[in-house]
Amino acid sequence: HYFIQSNLSLRMEKEVDNALSTIHQRVNGVKGSLQTFMRKLEMGGVVWPDVSENFSTLAGQLNFLQKVLTKEETPELQNLVLLPLMTNTGPDATLEQLTEGRIPFLAPDSLPNYLRTKLDLEIERKQQFVDTEVNRISEHNLQQQICDINNLSDSISGIWALFQV
């Protein structure tokens, strides 16, 4: 139901397939980590070091996925155009299976949201602000803040352990 417009050579087709495969693997890795983390949270008894480790793992996976999705890592995907050949207001079993039940049909009114490639202006401004703030902090100050947070976390854990007895 979809058409990818381009004049792809066989080599370029393989590069696109490899890039899409890498993206698919990374997304599945993030999905698996999230599912595992959610199961741990639902079962209860999760301690802070485990939560911190899970967040760290997820952050690393998302960071790597973001790098894969940038123009530098996947230039072969930047010039491809994805066009839906048909939309349907009724359920589409293939689409539902491909999206694991998240998108049951591809309606014309929701299509722009699914194909949006640029952030909303407000989100883009917030992202630029966050990037500016991150770049403003020096490495030394960042390490000091991490140490302070770890010390605070250890202190709180110690106090919590005293009250648990």
CSV table of C-alpha atoms in Angstrom, one decimal:
chain,number,residue,atom,x,y,z
A,1,HIS,CA,0.0,0.0,0.0
A,2,TYR,CA,3.0,2.3,0.0
A,3,PHE,CA,5.3,3.6,-2.7
A,4,ILE,CA,8.9,4.7,-2.1
A,5,GLN,CA,9.8,7.1,-4.9
A,6,SER,CA,13.4,7.2,-6.0
A,7,ASN,CA,15.7,5.9,-8.6
A,8,LEU,CA,17.6,3.4,-6.5
A,9,SER,CA,20.5,1.3,-7.7
A,10,LEU,CA,21.0,-2.2,-6.4
A,11,ARG,CA,23.8,-0.9,-4.1
A,12,MET,CA,21.6,1.9,-2.8
A,13,GLU,CA,18.7,-0.5,-2.2
A,14,LYS,CA,20.9,-2.7,-0.1
A,15,GLU,CA,22.1,0.4,1.9
A,16,VAL,CA,18.5,1.4,2.5
A,17,ASP,CA,17.6,-2.1,3.6
A,18,ASN,CA,20.5,-2.2,5.9
A,19,ALA,CA,19.7,1.2,7.4
A,20,LEU,CA,16.0,0.2,7.9
A,21,SER,CA,17.1,-3.1,9.4
A,22,THR,CA,19.4,-1.3,11.9
A,23,ILE,CA,16.7,1.1,12.8
A,24,HIS,CA,14.2,-1.8,13.3
A,25,GLN,CA,16.7,-3.7,15.6
A,26,ARG,CA,17.4,-0.6,17.7
A,27,VAL,CA,13.7,0.2,18.1
A,28,ASN,CA,13.0,-3.4,19.1
A,29,GLY,CA,15.9,-3.2,21.6
A,30,VAL,CA,14.3,0.0,23.2
A,31,LYS,CA,10.9,-1.7,23.2
A,32,GLY,CA,12.3,-4.8,24.9
A,33,SER,CA,14.1,-2.8,27.5
A,34,LEU,CA,10.9,-0.7,28.2
A,35,GLN,CA,8.8,-3.9,28.5
A,36,THR,CA,11.3,-5.5,30.9
A,37,PHE,CA,11.4,-2.3,33.0
A,38,MET,CA,7.6,-2.0,33.1
A,39,ARG,CA,7.3,-5.7,34.2
A,40,LYS,CA,9.8,-5.1,37.0
A,41,LEU,CA,7.9,-2.0,38.1
A,42,GLU,CA,4.6,-3.8,38.0
A,43,MET,CA,6.0,-6.7,40.1
A,44,GLY,CA,7.2,-4.3,42.7
A,45,GLY,CA,10.2,-4.5,45.0
A,46,VAL,CA,12.4,-2.5,42.6
A,47,VAL,CA,15.3,-0.7,44.3
A,48,TRP,CA,16.8,2.6,43.2
A,49,PRO,CA,20.0,1.2,41.7
A,50,ASP,CA,18.0,-1.0,39.4
A,51,VAL,CA,15.8,1.9,38.4
A,52,SER,CA,18.8,4.0,37.7
A,53,GLU,CA,20.5,1.2,35.7
A,54,ASN,CA,17.3,0.8,33.6
A,55,PHE,CA,17.1,4.5,32.9
A,56,SER,CA,20.8,4.5,32.0
A,57,THR,CA,20.3,1.6,29.6
A,58,LEU,CA,17.3,3.2,28.0
A,59,ALA,CA,19.1,6.6,27.6
A,60,GLY,CA,22.0,4.9,25.9
A,61,GLN,CA,19.7,3.0,23.6
A,62,LEU,CA,17.7,6.1,22.7
A,63,ASN,CA,20.9,8.1,22.2
A,64,PHE,CA,22.2,5.5,19.8
A,65,LEU,CA,18.9,5.3,17.9
A,66,GLN,CA,18.9,9.1,17.6
A,67,LYS,CA,22.4,8.9,16.1
A,68,VAL,CA,21.3,6.3,13.6
A,69,LEU,CA,18.4,8.4,12.6
A,70,THR,CA,20.5,11.5,12.0
A,71,LYS,CA,21.5,12.6,8.5
A,72,GLU,CA,25.1,11.6,9.0
A,73,GLU,CA,24.4,8.0,9.9
A,74,THR,CA,21.7,7.3,7.3
A,75,PRO,CA,22.2,9.6,4.4
A,76,GLU,CA,20.5,7.1,2.0
A,77,LEU,CA,17.2,7.5,3.8
A,78,GLN,CA,17.2,11.3,3.6
A,79,ASN,CA,16.2,11.6,-0.1
A,80,LEU,CA,13.5,8.9,-0.1
A,81,VAL,CA,9.8,9.9,-0.3
A,82,LEU,CA,7.2,7.7,1.3
A,83,LEU,CA,3.8,8.1,-0.3
A,84,PRO,CA,0.7,6.2,0.7
A,85,LEU,CA,-1.0,4.9,-2.5
A,86,MET,CA,-4.4,4.5,-0.8
A,87,THR,CA,-6.1,5.3,2.5
A,88,ASN,CA,-8.9,3.4,4.1
A,89,THR,CA,-11.3,4.3,6.8
A,90,GLY,CA,-11.9,0.6,7.5
A,91,PRO,CA,-9.6,-1.7,9.5
A,92,ASP,CA,-6.4,-2.9,7.6
A,93,ALA,CA,-5.2,-6.2,9.1
A,94,THR,CA,-1.7,-5.9,7.5
A,95,LEU,CA,-1.2,-2.4,8.8
A,96,GLU,CA,-2.5,-3.3,12.2
A,97,GLN,CA,-0.1,-6.3,12.3
A,98,LEU,CA,2.9,-4.2,11.2
A,99,THR,CA,2.2,-1.6,13.8
A,100,GLU,CA,1.4,-4.2,16.5
A,101,GLY,CA,-2.1,-2.9,16.9
A,102,ARG,CA,-1.2,0.8,17.3
A,103,ILE,CA,-2.6,1.9,13.9
A,104,PRO,CA,-5.7,-0.1,12.8
A,105,PHE,CA,-6.3,1.9,9.7
A,106,LEU,CA,-4.8,4.8,7.7
A,107,ALA,CA,-7.5,7.5,7.4
A,108,PRO,CA,-6.9,10.5,5.2
A,109,ASP,CA,-7.5,13.0,8.1
A,110,SER,CA,-4.8,11.4,10.3
A,111,LEU,CA,-2.2,10.9,7.6
A,112,PRO,CA,-0.4,14.2,8.0
A,113,ASN,CA,0.3,13.3,11.7
A,114,TYR,CA,1.8,9.9,10.8
A,115,LEU,CA,4.0,11.4,8.1
A,116,ARG,CA,5.1,14.5,9.9
A,117,THR,CA,8.9,14.8,9.7
A,118,LYS,CA,9.4,18.1,11.3
A,119,LEU,CA,8.8,19.0,15.0
A,120,ASP,CA,6.1,21.5,15.9
A,121,LEU,CA,7.6,25.0,16.4
A,122,GLU,CA,7.0,25.0,20.1
A,123,ILE,CA,8.6,21.6,20.6
A,124,GLU,CA,11.5,22.7,18.4
A,125,ARG,CA,12.0,25.8,20.6
A,126,LYS,CA,12.0,23.8,23.8
A,127,GLN,CA,14.5,21.3,22.3
A,128,GLN,CA,16.8,24.2,21.3
A,129,PHE,CA,16.5,25.6,24.9
A,130,VAL,CA,17.4,22.3,26.4
A,131,ASP,CA,20.3,21.9,24.0
A,132,THR,CA,21.6,25.3,24.9
A,133,GLU,CA,21.3,24.6,28.6
A,134,VAL,CA,23.1,21.3,28.3
A,135,ASN,CA,26.0,22.9,26.3
A,136,ARG,CA,26.3,25.7,28.8
A,137,ILE,CA,27.3,23.3,31.7
A,138,SER,CA,31.0,22.5,31.8
A,139,GLU,CA,32.2,18.9,32.2
A,140,HIS,CA,33.6,19.6,35.7
A,141,ASN,CA,30.3,21.1,36.9
A,142,LEU,CA,28.4,18.2,35.4
A,143,GLN,CA,30.6,15.6,37.2
A,144,GLN,CA,30.2,17.6,40.4
A,145,GLN,CA,26.4,17.6,40.1
A,146,ILE,CA,26.4,13.8,39.4
A,147,CYS,CA,28.6,13.2,42.5
A,148,ASP,CA,26.2,15.4,44.6
A,149,ILE,CA,23.2,13.6,43.4
A,150,ASN,CA,24.8,10.2,44.1
A,151,ASN,CA,25.7,11.3,47.6
A,152,LEU,CA,22.2,12.6,48.2
A,153,SER,CA,20.7,9.4,46.9
A,154,ASP,CA,23.0,7.3,49.2
A,155,SER,CA,22.0,9.5,52.1
A,156,ILE,CA,18.3,9.1,51.4
A,157,SER,CA,18.7,5.3,50.9
A,158,GLY,CA,20.5,5.1,54.3
A,159,ILE,CA,17.8,7.1,56.1
A,160,TRP,CA,15.1,5.0,54.4
A,161,ALA,CA,16.8,1.8,55.5
A,162,LEU,CA,16.8,3.1,59.1
A,163,PHE,CA,13.1,3.6,59.0
A,164,GLN,CA,12.4,0.2,57.4
A,165,VAL,CA,13.8,-1.6,60.5
